[in-house]
Amino acid sequence: ILTMIQNDFIQIAKNPSGTHCLQTFIDGITTKEEERLIKKSVKTHLLDLSFNPSGTHIVQKLLTNISQVNRNYIVKFIISNFFLLCKNLNGATVIKKFIAETSNTKISSLVISMLEVNFLEMCKDQYANYVIQFALEIYGYNQCKNIVNNILNNIVSLGQEKYSSNVIDKVTIQIKHNNMGQFEQLIRYVLLTKANFNRLNNSKYGQYVLINIIKMISPECKNIIKAVLINDIEFCETIKCSKVFNFLM
């Protein structure tokens, strides 16, 4: 069957109905010859498939069903096109599957190093930010310390933007559960440093960041923050403090 459909494999893979047939077929792969025939069909079309809403599921299936020794061509493709894939709706799902499938291998160190270098751009991207969040979840705090620290060092600027504010929420949860000292530093930097508080409070996404941090702190800590801030808040003309302060009550 694979030989018969070889010339039409990509067309079938990109078809909303055809993709389901191929996915079931890939689930049943048992021989090296089958893997070789599929490689021959898809090798030069992996980017096209990854970007396609139906074809992306074929690439993801190959990551889970092709034997590790015979999927090097897929791994090389993903590493070479990592950020291009991250910034695409369907490509990002391929990257997330790749991260999940390689989390306990040497490849994870390479992925983490690429995320460290490009975290700022990825946090701000509408699709790549989900890859950062997924990586934090899969790899965990200890493996992603540098990424976490880099994000925290840019928390005020990242917290004011739509997509990166979601990443801040994920990072805050990570440090709350893994490093209370770092969480306390975050509280002081964001909630007890008036300039940072005012910059975040002046943005609707920044307010979201402030509120989520406040939800995680103790009543005693809330009282301290109120005492420090309540008499010295620079109100914006259009955005008042009441929304954030309601969560301090």
PDB file of C-alpha atoms in Angstrom:
ATOM      1  CA  ILE A   1       0.000   0.000   0.000  1.00  0.00           C
ATOM      2  CA  LEU A   2       2.809   2.437   0.862  1.00  0.00           C
ATOM      3  CA  THR A   3       4.405   1.781  -2.525  1.00  0.00           C
ATOM      4  CA  MET A   4       1.089   2.317  -4.304  1.00  0.00           C
ATOM      5  CA  ILE A   5       0.336   5.664  -2.621  1.00  0.00           C
ATOM      6  CA  GLN A   6       3.878   7.020  -2.587  1.00  0.00           C
ATOM      7  CA  ASN A   7       3.245   9.648  -5.278  1.00  0.00           C
ATOM      8  CA  ASP A   8       0.037  10.733  -3.537  1.00  0.00           C
ATOM      9  CA  PHE A   9       1.229  10.444   0.063  1.00  0.00           C
ATOM     10  CA  ILE A  10       1.558  14.209   0.688  1.00  0.00           C
ATOM     11  CA  GLN A  11      -1.784  14.996  -0.927  1.00  0.00           C
ATOM     12  CA  ILE A  12      -3.477  12.364   1.243  1.00  0.00           C
ATOM     13  CA  ALA A  13      -1.651  13.584   4.352  1.00  0.00           C
ATOM     14  CA  LYS A  14      -2.921  17.139   3.827  1.00  0.00           C
ATOM     15  CA  ASN A  15      -6.497  16.032   3.247  1.00  0.00           C
ATOM     16  CA  PRO A  16      -8.787  16.312   6.331  1.00  0.00           C
ATOM     17  CA  SER A  17     -10.089  12.767   5.785  1.00  0.00           C
ATOM     18  CA  GLY A  18      -6.960  11.255   4.284  1.00  0.00           C
ATOM     19  CA  THR A  19      -4.811  12.268   7.245  1.00  0.00           C
ATOM     20  CA  HIS A  20      -6.857  10.054   9.577  1.00  0.00           C
ATOM     21  CA  CYS A  21      -6.316   7.035   7.299  1.00  0.00           C
ATOM     22  CA  LEU A  22      -2.554   7.643   7.207  1.00  0.00           C
ATOM     23  CA  GLN A  23      -2.365   8.198  10.963  1.00  0.00           C
ATOM     24  CA  THR A  24      -4.009   4.820  11.561  1.00  0.00           C
ATOM     25  CA  PHE A  25      -1.652   3.268   9.046  1.00  0.00           C
ATOM     26  CA  ILE A  26       1.398   4.806  10.762  1.00  0.00           C
ATOM     27  CA  ASP A  27       0.179   3.411  14.095  1.00  0.00           C
ATOM     28  CA  GLY A  28       0.566  -0.053  12.589  1.00  0.00           C
ATOM     29  CA  ILE A  29       4.140   0.324  11.295  1.00  0.00           C
ATOM     30  CA  THR A  30       6.275  -2.678  12.284  1.00  0.00           C
ATOM     31  CA  THR A  31       9.124  -2.994   9.762  1.00  0.00           C
ATOM     32  CA  LYS A  32      12.177  -1.005   8.673  1.00  0.00           C
ATOM     33  CA  GLU A  33      10.977  -1.234   5.079  1.00  0.00           C
ATOM     34  CA  GLU A  34       7.752   0.559   5.981  1.00  0.00           C
ATOM     35  CA  GLU A  35       9.735   3.261   7.749  1.00  0.00           C
ATOM     36  CA  ARG A  36      12.012   3.590   4.695  1.00  0.00           C
ATOM     37  CA  LEU A  37       9.080   4.026   2.318  1.00  0.00           C
ATOM     38  CA  ILE A  38       7.486   6.667   4.523  1.00  0.00           C
ATOM     39  CA  LYS A  39      10.795   8.517   4.795  1.00  0.00           C
ATOM     40  CA  LYS A  40      11.058   8.523   1.002  1.00  0.00           C
ATOM     41  CA  SER A  41       7.557  10.016   0.760  1.00  0.00           C
ATOM     42  CA  VAL A  42       7.858  12.754   3.389  1.00  0.00           C
ATOM     43  CA  LYS A  43      11.529  13.712   3.748  1.00  0.00           C
ATOM     44  CA  THR A  44      11.432  16.722   1.399  1.00  0.00           C
ATOM     45  CA  HIS A  45       7.935  17.787   2.465  1.00  0.00           C
ATOM     46  CA  LEU A  46       8.233  17.953   6.254  1.00  0.00           C
ATOM     47  CA  LEU A  47       7.939  21.748   6.496  1.00  0.00           C
ATOM     48  CA  ASP A  48       4.882  21.808   4.239  1.00  0.00           C
ATOM     49  CA  LEU A  49       3.267  19.035   6.290  1.00  0.00           C
ATOM     50  CA  SER A  50       4.121  20.688   9.612  1.00  0.00           C
ATOM     51  CA  PHE A  51       2.425  23.947   8.604  1.00  0.00           C
ATOM     52  CA  ASN A  52      -0.667  22.223   7.257  1.00  0.00           C
ATOM     53  CA  PRO A  53      -3.589  21.705   9.716  1.00  0.00           C
ATOM     54  CA  SER A  54      -3.987  18.079   8.591  1.00  0.00           C
ATOM     55  CA  GLY A  55      -0.398  17.285   7.676  1.00  0.00           C
ATOM     56  CA  THR A  56       0.941  18.391  11.064  1.00  0.00           C
ATOM     57  CA  HIS A  57      -0.668  15.319  12.654  1.00  0.00           C
ATOM     58  CA  ILE A  58       1.309  13.061  10.312  1.00  0.00           C
ATOM     59  CA  VAL A  59       4.616  14.592  11.413  1.00  0.00           C
ATOM     60  CA  GLN A  60       3.588  14.193  15.047  1.00  0.00           C
ATOM     61  CA  LYS A  61       2.632  10.555  14.455  1.00  0.00           C
ATOM     62  CA  LEU A  62       6.005   9.882  12.881  1.00  0.00           C
ATOM     63  CA  LEU A  63       7.718  11.268  15.990  1.00  0.00           C
ATOM     64  CA  THR A  64       5.922   8.745  18.171  1.00  0.00           C
ATOM     65  CA  ASN A  65       5.900   5.714  15.859  1.00  0.00           C
ATOM     66  CA  ILE A  66       9.128   5.723  13.848  1.00  0.00           C
ATOM     67  CA  SER A  67      11.939   3.951  15.681  1.00  0.00           C
ATOM     68  CA  GLN A  68      14.499   6.305  17.229  1.00  0.00           C
ATOM     69  CA  VAL A  69      17.324   5.037  15.050  1.00  0.00           C
ATOM     70  CA  ASN A  70      15.335   5.747  11.854  1.00  0.00           C
ATOM     71  CA  ARG A  71      13.855   9.132  12.691  1.00  0.00           C
ATOM     72  CA  ASN A  72      17.099  11.128  12.637  1.00  0.00           C
ATOM     73  CA  TYR A  73      15.961  12.897   9.475  1.00  0.00           C
ATOM     74  CA  ILE A  74      12.896  14.203  11.348  1.00  0.00           C
ATOM     75  CA  VAL A  75      14.992  15.300  14.329  1.00  0.00           C
ATOM     76  CA  LYS A  76      17.446  17.145  12.077  1.00  0.00           C
ATOM     77  CA  PHE A  77      14.584  18.837  10.257  1.00  0.00           C
ATOM     78  CA  ILE A  78      12.994  20.049  13.514  1.00  0.00           C
ATOM     79  CA  ILE A  79      16.277  21.308  14.994  1.00  0.00           C
ATOM     80  CA  SER A  80      17.117  23.146  11.750  1.00  0.00           C
ATOM     81  CA  ASN A  81      13.675  24.773  11.559  1.00  0.00           C
ATOM     82  CA  PHE A  82      12.991  25.055  15.285  1.00  0.00           C
ATOM     83  CA  PHE A  83      12.055  28.749  15.518  1.00  0.00           C
ATOM     84  CA  LEU A  84      10.291  28.810  12.172  1.00  0.00           C
ATOM     85  CA  LEU A  85       8.063  26.002  13.456  1.00  0.00           C
ATOM     86  CA  CYS A  86       7.593  27.658  16.866  1.00  0.00           C
ATOM     87  CA  LYS A  87       6.093  30.741  15.250  1.00  0.00           C
ATOM     88  CA  ASN A  88       3.457  28.846  13.290  1.00  0.00           C
ATOM     89  CA  LEU A  89       0.139  27.629  14.726  1.00  0.00           C
ATOM     90  CA  ASN A  90       0.532  24.058  13.446  1.00  0.00           C
ATOM     91  CA  GLY A  91       4.317  24.037  13.575  1.00  0.00           C
ATOM     92  CA  ALA A  92       4.233  24.837  17.297  1.00  0.00           C
ATOM     93  CA  THR A  93       2.250  21.641  17.940  1.00  0.00           C
ATOM     94  CA  VAL A  94       5.004  19.677  16.193  1.00  0.00           C
ATOM     95  CA  ILE A  95       7.600  21.299  18.464  1.00  0.00           C
ATOM     96  CA  LYS A  96       5.559  20.496  21.568  1.00  0.00           C
ATOM     97  CA  LYS A  97       5.290  16.855  20.513  1.00  0.00           C
ATOM     98  CA  PHE A  98       9.039  16.842  19.815  1.00  0.00           C
ATOM     99  CA  ILE A  99       9.775  18.217  23.294  1.00  0.00           C
ATOM    100  CA  ALA A 100       7.554  15.583  24.899  1.00  0.00           C
ATOM    101  CA  GLU A 101       9.117  12.744  22.911  1.00  0.00           C
ATOM    102  CA  THR A 102      12.732  13.761  23.554  1.00  0.00           C
ATOM    103  CA  SER A 103      12.448  15.020  27.146  1.00  0.00           C
ATOM    104  CA  ASN A 104      14.612  12.260  28.611  1.00  0.00           C
ATOM    105  CA  THR A 105      17.292  12.290  25.923  1.00  0.00           C
ATOM    106  CA  LYS A 106      20.416  14.301  25.118  1.00  0.00           C
ATOM    107  CA  ILE A 107      18.345  16.356  22.684  1.00  0.00           C
ATOM    108  CA  SER A 108      16.561  18.067  25.588  1.00  0.00           C
ATOM    109  CA  SER A 109      19.776  19.914  26.524  1.00  0.00           C
ATOM    110  CA  LEU A 110      20.021  21.280  22.983  1.00  0.00           C
ATOM    111  CA  VAL A 111      16.377  22.379  23.017  1.00  0.00           C
ATOM    112  CA  ILE A 112      16.777  24.111  26.397  1.00  0.00           C
ATOM    113  CA  SER A 113      19.887  25.958  25.195  1.00  0.00           C
ATOM    114  CA  MET A 114      17.999  27.214  22.111  1.00  0.00           C
ATOM    115  CA  LEU A 115      15.127  28.372  24.308  1.00  0.00           C
ATOM    116  CA  GLU A 116      17.556  30.215  26.599  1.00  0.00           C
ATOM    117  CA  VAL A 117      19.041  32.169  23.712  1.00  0.00           C
ATOM    118  CA  ASN A 118      15.721  33.082  22.103  1.00  0.00           C
ATOM    119  CA  PHE A 119      13.393  33.286  25.113  1.00  0.00           C
ATOM    120  CA  LEU A 120      12.599  36.995  24.733  1.00  0.00           C
ATOM    121  CA  GLU A 121      11.378  36.781  21.156  1.00  0.00           C
ATOM    122  CA  MET A 122       9.521  33.527  21.837  1.00  0.00           C
ATOM    123  CA  CYS A 123       7.727  34.852  24.926  1.00  0.00           C
ATOM    124  CA  LYS A 124       6.292  37.709  22.849  1.00  0.00           C
ATOM    125  CA  ASP A 125       5.152  35.551  19.933  1.00  0.00           C
ATOM    126  CA  GLN A 126       1.522  34.438  19.721  1.00  0.00           C
ATOM    127  CA  TYR A 127       2.445  30.776  19.151  1.00  0.00           C
ATOM    128  CA  ALA A 128       6.008  30.407  20.415  1.00  0.00           C
ATOM    129  CA  ASN A 129       4.973  31.534  23.902  1.00  0.00           C
ATOM    130  CA  TYR A 130       3.057  28.267  24.245  1.00  0.00           C
ATOM    131  CA  VAL A 131       6.231  26.354  23.403  1.00  0.00           C
ATOM    132  CA  ILE A 132       8.065  28.141  26.244  1.00  0.00           C
ATOM    133  CA  GLN A 133       5.231  27.339  28.649  1.00  0.00           C
ATOM    134  CA  PHE A 134       5.139  23.701  27.549  1.00  0.00           C
ATOM    135  CA  ALA A 135       8.912  23.352  27.911  1.00  0.00           C
ATOM    136  CA  LEU A 136       8.743  24.714  31.476  1.00  0.00           C
ATOM    137  CA  GLU A 137       6.060  22.167  32.267  1.00  0.00           C
ATOM    138  CA  ILE A 138       7.809  19.169  30.692  1.00  0.00           C
ATOM    139  CA  TYR A 139      11.412  19.864  31.707  1.00  0.00           C
ATOM    140  CA  GLY A 140      10.611  21.347  35.117  1.00  0.00           C
ATOM    141  CA  TYR A 141      12.135  24.145  37.163  1.00  0.00           C
ATOM    142  CA  ASN A 142      15.577  22.629  37.753  1.00  0.00           C
ATOM    143  CA  GLN A 143      16.352  22.099  34.073  1.00  0.00           C
ATOM    144  CA  CYS A 144      14.914  25.473  33.103  1.00  0.00           C
ATOM    145  CA  LYS A 145      16.478  27.666  35.812  1.00  0.00           C
ATOM    146  CA  ASN A 146      18.286  29.858  33.297  1.00  0.00           C
ATOM    147  CA  ILE A 147      15.104  30.382  31.279  1.00  0.00           C
ATOM    148  CA  VAL A 148      13.165  31.202  34.442  1.00  0.00           C
ATOM    149  CA  ASN A 149      15.844  33.673  35.599  1.00  0.00           C
ATOM    150  CA  ASN A 150      15.984  35.339  32.195  1.00  0.00           C
ATOM    151  CA  ILE A 151      12.218  35.781  32.152  1.00  0.00           C
ATOM    152  CA  LEU A 152      12.159  37.151  35.705  1.00  0.00           C
ATOM    153  CA  ASN A 153      14.902  39.648  34.813  1.00  0.00           C
ATOM    154  CA  ASN A 154      12.555  41.008  32.142  1.00  0.00           C
ATOM    155  CA  ILE A 155       9.305  40.594  34.059  1.00  0.00           C
ATOM    156  CA  VAL A 156       8.193  44.231  33.925  1.00  0.00           C
ATOM    157  CA  SER A 157       8.548  44.562  30.151  1.00  0.00           C
ATOM    158  CA  LEU A 158       7.235  41.059  29.409  1.00  0.00           C
ATOM    159  CA  GLY A 159       4.372  41.487  31.852  1.00  0.00           C
ATOM    160  CA  GLN A 160       2.974  44.397  29.849  1.00  0.00           C
ATOM    161  CA  GLU A 161       2.514  42.390  26.657  1.00  0.00           C
ATOM    162  CA  LYS A 162      -0.361  40.100  25.690  1.00  0.00           C
ATOM    163  CA  TYR A 163       1.386  36.792  25.058  1.00  0.00           C
ATOM    164  CA  SER A 164       4.383  37.069  27.344  1.00  0.00           C
ATOM    165  CA  SER A 165       2.149  37.892  30.327  1.00  0.00           C
ATOM    166  CA  ASN A 166       0.872  34.303  30.115  1.00  0.00           C
ATOM    167  CA  VAL A 167       4.427  33.015  30.338  1.00  0.00           C
ATOM    168  CA  ILE A 168       4.957  35.126  33.479  1.00  0.00           C
ATOM    169  CA  ASP A 169       2.015  33.341  35.084  1.00  0.00           C
ATOM    170  CA  LYS A 170       3.585  29.937  34.352  1.00  0.00           C
ATOM    171  CA  VAL A 171       6.969  31.060  35.709  1.00  0.00           C
ATOM    172  CA  THR A 172       5.397  32.472  38.871  1.00  0.00           C
ATOM    173  CA  ILE A 173       3.751  29.131  39.613  1.00  0.00           C
ATOM    174  CA  GLN A 174       7.061  27.355  39.000  1.00  0.00           C
ATOM    175  CA  ILE A 175       9.042  29.444  41.473  1.00  0.00           C
ATOM    176  CA  LYS A 176       6.250  29.430  44.070  1.00  0.00           C
ATOM    177  CA  HIS A 177       6.467  25.619  44.182  1.00  0.00           C
ATOM    178  CA  ASN A 178      10.231  25.274  43.820  1.00  0.00           C
ATOM    179  CA  ASN A 179      12.019  28.305  45.253  1.00  0.00           C
ATOM    180  CA  MET A 180      10.242  30.378  47.915  1.00  0.00           C
ATOM    181  CA  GLY A 181      13.245  32.683  48.286  1.00  0.00           C
ATOM    182  CA  GLN A 182      12.994  33.587  44.620  1.00  0.00           C
ATOM    183  CA  PHE A 183       9.219  34.013  44.946  1.00  0.00           C
ATOM    184  CA  GLU A 184       9.703  36.464  47.823  1.00  0.00           C
ATOM    185  CA  GLN A 185      12.217  38.413  45.734  1.00  0.00           C
ATOM    186  CA  LEU A 186       9.622  38.567  42.958  1.00  0.00           C
ATOM    187  CA  ILE A 187       7.042  40.000  45.381  1.00  0.00           C
ATOM    188  CA  ARG A 188       9.458  42.693  46.521  1.00  0.00           C
ATOM    189  CA  TYR A 189      10.476  43.548  42.967  1.00  0.00           C
ATOM    190  CA  VAL A 190       6.963  43.691  41.503  1.00  0.00           C
ATOM    191  CA  LEU A 191       4.654  44.627  44.371  1.00  0.00           C
ATOM    192  CA  LEU A 192       6.902  46.581  46.743  1.00  0.00           C
ATOM    193  CA  THR A 193       8.911  48.501  44.167  1.00  0.00           C
ATOM    194  CA  LYS A 194       6.586  51.337  43.277  1.00  0.00           C
ATOM    195  CA  ALA A 195       8.048  52.117  39.852  1.00  0.00           C
ATOM    196  CA  ASN A 196       7.631  48.491  38.723  1.00  0.00           C
ATOM    197  CA  PHE A 197       4.164  48.262  40.260  1.00  0.00           C
ATOM    198  CA  ASN A 198       3.032  51.413  38.461  1.00  0.00           C
ATOM    199  CA  ARG A 199       4.394  50.281  35.098  1.00  0.00           C
ATOM    200  CA  LEU A 200       2.545  46.980  35.330  1.00  0.00           C
ATOM    201  CA  ASN A 201      -0.586  48.574  36.756  1.00  0.00           C
ATOM    202  CA  ASN A 202      -0.678  50.935  33.781  1.00  0.00           C
ATOM    203  CA  SER A 203      -1.173  47.987  31.408  1.00  0.00           C
ATOM    204  CA  LYS A 204      -4.176  45.667  31.283  1.00  0.00           C
ATOM    205  CA  TYR A 205      -1.846  42.701  30.828  1.00  0.00           C
ATOM    206  CA  GLY A 206       0.381  43.972  33.611  1.00  0.00           C
ATOM    207  CA  GLN A 207      -2.638  44.125  35.900  1.00  0.00           C
ATOM    208  CA  TYR A 208      -3.287  40.484  35.059  1.00  0.00           C
ATOM    209  CA  VAL A 209       0.281  39.680  36.183  1.00  0.00           C
ATOM    210  CA  LEU A 210      -0.102  41.638  39.425  1.00  0.00           C
ATOM    211  CA  ILE A 211      -3.430  40.022  40.264  1.00  0.00           C
ATOM    212  CA  ASN A 212      -2.134  36.496  39.683  1.00  0.00           C
ATOM    213  CA  ILE A 213       0.843  37.125  41.971  1.00  0.00           C
ATOM    214  CA  ILE A 214      -1.400  38.633  44.640  1.00  0.00           C
ATOM    215  CA  LYS A 215      -3.625  35.549  44.513  1.00  0.00           C
ATOM    216  CA  MET A 216      -0.634  33.446  45.561  1.00  0.00           C
ATOM    217  CA  ILE A 217       0.453  35.428  48.611  1.00  0.00           C
ATOM    218  CA  SER A 218      -0.662  35.212  52.241  1.00  0.00           C
ATOM    219  CA  PRO A 219      -3.113  37.655  53.926  1.00  0.00           C
ATOM    220  CA  GLU A 220      -0.235  38.975  56.064  1.00  0.00           C
ATOM    221  CA  CYS A 221       1.809  39.743  52.971  1.00  0.00           C
ATOM    222  CA  LYS A 222      -1.162  41.512  51.390  1.00  0.00           C
ATOM    223  CA  ASN A 223      -1.427  43.812  54.408  1.00  0.00           C
ATOM    224  CA  ILE A 224       2.246  44.758  54.157  1.00  0.00           C
ATOM    225  CA  ILE A 225       1.876  45.568  50.470  1.00  0.00           C
ATOM    226  CA  LYS A 226      -1.210  47.708  51.088  1.00  0.00           C
ATOM    227  CA  ALA A 227       0.587  49.662  53.801  1.00  0.00           C
ATOM    228  CA  VAL A 228       3.519  50.409  51.493  1.00  0.00           C
ATOM    229  CA  LEU A 229       1.581  51.257  48.349  1.00  0.00           C
ATOM    230  CA  ILE A 230      -1.789  52.676  49.270  1.00  0.00           C
ATOM    231  CA  ASN A 231      -0.614  56.254  49.930  1.00  0.00           C
ATOM    232  CA  ASP A 232       1.816  56.511  47.043  1.00  0.00           C
ATOM    233  CA  ILE A 233       0.326  55.108  43.849  1.00  0.00           C
ATOM    234  CA  GLU A 234       0.687  57.093  40.645  1.00  0.00           C
ATOM    235  CA  PHE A 235      -2.734  56.663  39.092  1.00  0.00           C
ATOM    236  CA  CYS A 236      -2.957  56.511  35.335  1.00  0.00           C
ATOM    237  CA  GLU A 237      -5.557  58.767  33.741  1.00  0.00           C
ATOM    238  CA  THR A 238      -7.430  55.826  32.235  1.00  0.00           C
ATOM    239  CA  ILE A 239      -6.553  52.824  34.418  1.00  0.00           C
ATOM    240  CA  LYS A 240      -7.200  53.042  38.151  1.00  0.00           C
ATOM    241  CA  CYS A 241      -5.655  50.975  40.896  1.00  0.00           C
ATOM    242  CA  SER A 242      -8.979  49.749  42.220  1.00  0.00           C
ATOM    243  CA  LYS A 243      -8.964  46.608  40.049  1.00  0.00           C
ATOM    244  CA  VAL A 244      -5.671  45.370  41.484  1.00  0.00           C
ATOM    245  CA  PHE A 245      -6.332  46.688  44.983  1.00  0.00           C
ATOM    246  CA  ASN A 246      -9.566  44.698  45.206  1.00  0.00           C
ATOM    247  CA  PHE A 247      -7.399  41.580  45.398  1.00  0.00           C
ATOM    248  CA  LEU A 248      -5.376  43.017  48.259  1.00  0.00           C
ATOM    249  CA  MET A 249      -8.457  43.414  50.462  1.00  0.00           C
TER     250      MET A 249
END
